[in-house]
Structures are given as structure tokens and as C-alpha cells.
Coordinates of C-alpha atoms and ligand atoms in Angstrom, one line a residue:
M1 CA 12.6 -8.2 -131.3
I2 CA 11.3 -10.7 -133.6
Y3 CA 10.1 -13.8 -131.5
P4 CA 10.3 -17.4 -133.3
V5 CA 6.2 -18.8 -133.8
V6 CA 5.4 -21.5 -131.7
K7 CA 4.2 -24.5 -134.1
Y8 CA 1.4 -26.8 -133.9
G9 CA 1.9 -29.7 -130.9
N10 CA 3.7 -27.3 -128.5
P11 CA 1.1 -27.5 -125.7
V12 CA 0.8 -23.9 -125.5
L13 CA -1.3 -23.6 -128.4
D14 CA -4.1 -26.3 -126.8
R15 CA -4.7 -24.3 -123.4
P16 CA -6.6 -20.8 -123.1
A17 CA -4.9 -18.3 -122.7
E18 CA -4.9 -15.9 -119.3
P19 CA -6.3 -12.7 -119.3
V20 CA -4.4 -9.1 -119.7
T21 CA -4.4 -7.4 -116.7
Q22 CA -2.0 -4.8 -117.1
F23 CA -1.4 -2.0 -119.7
D24 CA 1.7 -0.8 -119.6
A25 CA 5.1 0.2 -121.3
E26 CA 6.0 -4.2 -121.4
L27 CA 2.7 -4.4 -123.1
E28 CA 3.3 -2.0 -125.3
K29 CA 6.6 -3.5 -126.3
L30 CA 4.9 -7.0 -126.3
V31 CA 2.2 -5.5 -129.1
A32 CA 5.3 -3.9 -131.1
D33 CA 7.1 -7.2 -131.4
M34 CA 4.1 -9.1 -132.2
F35 CA 3.6 -6.6 -135.5
E36 CA 7.6 -7.6 -135.9
T37 CA 7.0 -11.0 -135.8
M38 CA 3.8 -11.2 -137.4
Y39 CA 5.3 -8.9 -140.4
A40 CA 8.2 -11.1 -140.5
A41 CA 6.1 -14.1 -141.5
H42 CA 4.1 -12.3 -143.6
G43 CA 1.0 -13.0 -141.2
V44 CA -2.2 -11.6 -140.9
G45 CA -2.7 -12.2 -137.7
L46 CA -0.8 -13.2 -134.5
A47 CA -1.8 -14.3 -131.3
G48 CA 0.2 -14.3 -127.6
P49 CA 0.4 -17.9 -127.3
Q50 CA 2.1 -18.3 -130.5
I51 CA 5.0 -16.3 -129.6
G52 CA 5.0 -18.6 -126.1
I53 CA 3.1 -16.2 -124.1
S54 CA -0.2 -17.1 -122.8
K55 CA -1.8 -14.0 -122.8
R56 CA -5.4 -12.9 -124.1
L57 CA -4.0 -10.5 -126.9
C58 CA -3.8 -10.8 -130.8
T59 CA -2.5 -8.6 -133.2
I60 CA -4.3 -8.3 -136.7
D61 CA -3.6 -6.3 -140.2
I62 CA -5.6 -7.9 -143.1
T63 CA -3.4 -5.5 -145.5
S64 CA -0.1 -6.6 -144.4
E65 CA 1.2 -3.3 -143.5
Q66 CA 0.1 -1.8 -146.9
D67 CA -2.3 0.6 -144.7
P68 CA -1.1 1.5 -141.0
S69 CA -4.3 2.6 -139.8
A70 CA -5.3 -1.4 -140.7
K71 CA -3.4 -2.4 -137.5
I72 CA -5.5 -3.5 -134.7
V73 CA -4.7 -4.6 -131.4
L74 CA -7.2 -6.7 -129.5
V75 CA -6.7 -7.3 -126.2
N76 CA -9.4 -10.0 -123.9
P77 CA -11.4 -9.9 -127.1
V78 CA -14.7 -11.9 -127.0
I79 CA -16.7 -12.6 -130.3
I80 CA -20.0 -10.7 -129.2
S81 CA -22.2 -11.4 -132.6
T82 CA -22.0 -13.4 -135.9
E83 CA -23.4 -13.5 -138.8
S84 CA -24.2 -15.9 -142.0
K85 CA -21.3 -17.8 -143.4
Q86 CA -18.4 -18.2 -145.5
T87 CA -15.6 -21.0 -146.7
E88 CA -12.7 -19.9 -147.9
E89 CA -8.9 -21.5 -147.8
E90 CA -7.2 -20.4 -144.3
G91 CA -4.0 -21.5 -142.8
C92 CA -1.8 -20.3 -139.8
L93 CA 1.6 -19.6 -138.4
S94 CA 1.4 -21.9 -136.4
L95 CA 0.6 -24.3 -139.2
P96 CA 3.2 -23.5 -141.8
T97 CA 2.0 -25.1 -145.4
F98 CA -1.0 -26.2 -144.5
R99 CA -4.2 -24.2 -145.8
A100 CA -8.0 -25.8 -146.4
P101 CA -11.5 -24.4 -146.9
T102 CA -12.3 -23.5 -143.6
S103 CA -16.1 -22.1 -142.7
R104 CA -16.4 -18.8 -140.7
P105 CA -19.1 -16.5 -140.3
L106 CA -19.2 -13.8 -143.3
K107 CA -19.4 -11.0 -140.3
A108 CA -18.4 -10.8 -136.8
S109 CA -18.1 -8.9 -134.3
V110 CA -15.6 -8.5 -131.3
R111 CA -15.7 -6.6 -128.1
A112 CA -12.0 -6.2 -126.2
Q113 CA -10.2 -3.4 -124.6
D114 CA -7.3 -1.8 -126.7
I115 CA -3.8 -1.4 -125.7
H116 CA -4.4 1.4 -122.8
G117 CA -7.0 -0.4 -121.7
Q118 CA -10.4 1.5 -123.3
E119 CA -13.4 -0.7 -124.1
I120 CA -13.9 -1.1 -127.9
T121 CA -15.7 -2.9 -130.6
L122 CA -15.4 -3.8 -134.1
S123 CA -17.2 -5.6 -136.8
G124 CA -15.2 -6.8 -139.8
E125 CA -16.6 -8.8 -142.7
G126 CA -15.3 -11.4 -145.0
L127 CA -11.1 -11.4 -144.2
L128 CA -11.4 -9.5 -141.1
A129 CA -14.5 -11.8 -139.6
R130 CA -12.1 -14.5 -140.2
A131 CA -9.1 -12.8 -138.5
F132 CA -11.1 -12.0 -135.5
C133 CA -12.6 -15.4 -135.2
H134 CA -9.2 -17.4 -136.0
E135 CA -7.2 -15.5 -133.2
V136 CA -9.8 -15.5 -131.0
D137 CA -9.8 -19.5 -131.2
H138 CA -5.9 -18.9 -130.5
L139 CA -6.7 -17.8 -127.3
N140 CA -9.2 -20.3 -126.4
G141 CA -6.9 -23.2 -127.2
T142 CA -8.6 -23.5 -130.8
L143 CA -6.5 -23.9 -134.4
F144 CA -8.0 -23.7 -137.3
I145 CA -8.0 -27.6 -138.3
H146 CA -10.5 -27.4 -135.5
H147 CA -13.2 -26.7 -138.3
L148 CA -12.3 -29.2 -140.6
S149 CA -13.8 -32.8 -140.8
V150 CA -12.2 -35.2 -139.2
L151 CA -10.8 -37.0 -141.4
K152 CA -8.8 -33.7 -143.1
R153 CA -7.7 -32.8 -139.5
D154 CA -6.0 -36.6 -139.5
S155 CA -4.5 -35.9 -142.3
I156 CA -2.9 -32.8 -141.2
R157 CA -1.9 -34.6 -138.3
R158 CA -0.2 -37.4 -139.9
R159 CA 1.7 -35.5 -142.3
V160 CA 2.6 -32.8 -139.4
K161 CA 3.9 -36.4 -137.4
K162 CA 6.3 -37.4 -140.5
M163 CA 8.0 -34.1 -140.8
V164 CA 8.3 -33.6 -137.1
K165 CA 10.5 -37.6 -137.4
A166 CA 12.3 -36.2 -140.3
G167 CA 13.4 -32.8 -138.3
E168 CA 11.3 -30.7 -140.8
W169 CA 8.8 -29.2 -138.3
Ligands
LIG1 NI1 -3.4 -18.8 -136.2

């Protein structure tokens, strides 16, 4: 099932998500739906709150469905270490059409649970590190625009407001 992606302005994106406690068939179905939704939207990452489900889980595939082994599910993820810095264009399915150079760690390690509740630790570099940080941010109620300058963030806010008024958001 493909969910509609929640857009910036919806309060579900602003609040910390709840921990996942049940590792059951329902979670497996939700994760399958999240991958389907993420691929349909041409995203490389999707967090629960972005489909209106305020739970601490996300899906990531930086190969955009090219490599099945690149599919990552993180349940209750925490960034445990970061190293160095990168600044690249970043976007978000909840802020369609907006992209901006965003500073992130060059390397990041994340501790999480897999879909069965087993503890896992993954390390990523470049785009994968960026995806880890971006998705964990979502679970804490933070969007990439919070990493931009106030000036840049306000400019995006104003443009979204105009689009809301025009019925384009
Ligand atoms: Ni996002």
C-alpha cells in the first residue's frame, strides 16, 4: 500500500516519534508499505512520521531500488558516532521541490534494531551517512531546513506559505 507523504506544516513532523515495541507481522507490513511508498515517491529515505505514523522507524535505500541488498530498515535508531563533515544538496519528500546545501557528518554510525528486534550497528559514509542523520532527525521532529541558516529557512517557509495559499501544497 502506498501512503500519501505528509508535507511540511503537518505537526506530526515536528514531534518526537514513539519507540517501536512490537516486532510482529504488522510491523513487517508497515515496513513493506514504507518501501513501496518511498520508491513510488523516488526517495532514498522515509521515516514513519512522513506517512503520519509517529513511530521510530525508517527505511533507506540510497541505490533507489537498483540493489536489493542496499535496503535498510532502522527501528528505534540512534546515531552513536559521527566523523568529519560534508556539505551537499539535500532534499526531503516532505518538502518537495526544495533543496539546499546542507552540512552533515561525512561518516556516521547508527545503532538500531532490525525488523525482528535484533540489535544492529551500521556505518555509512557520504550519502548513506547523510541518510542516517536525515532520517533519525525526522524521528526527533527535525527537518533538514533546521540545519540551514535562519535566512535560508525563513525564505523556504515563506515560499511554502505562498504555495499553501495558492492551494499548491
Ligand atoms: Ni526527509
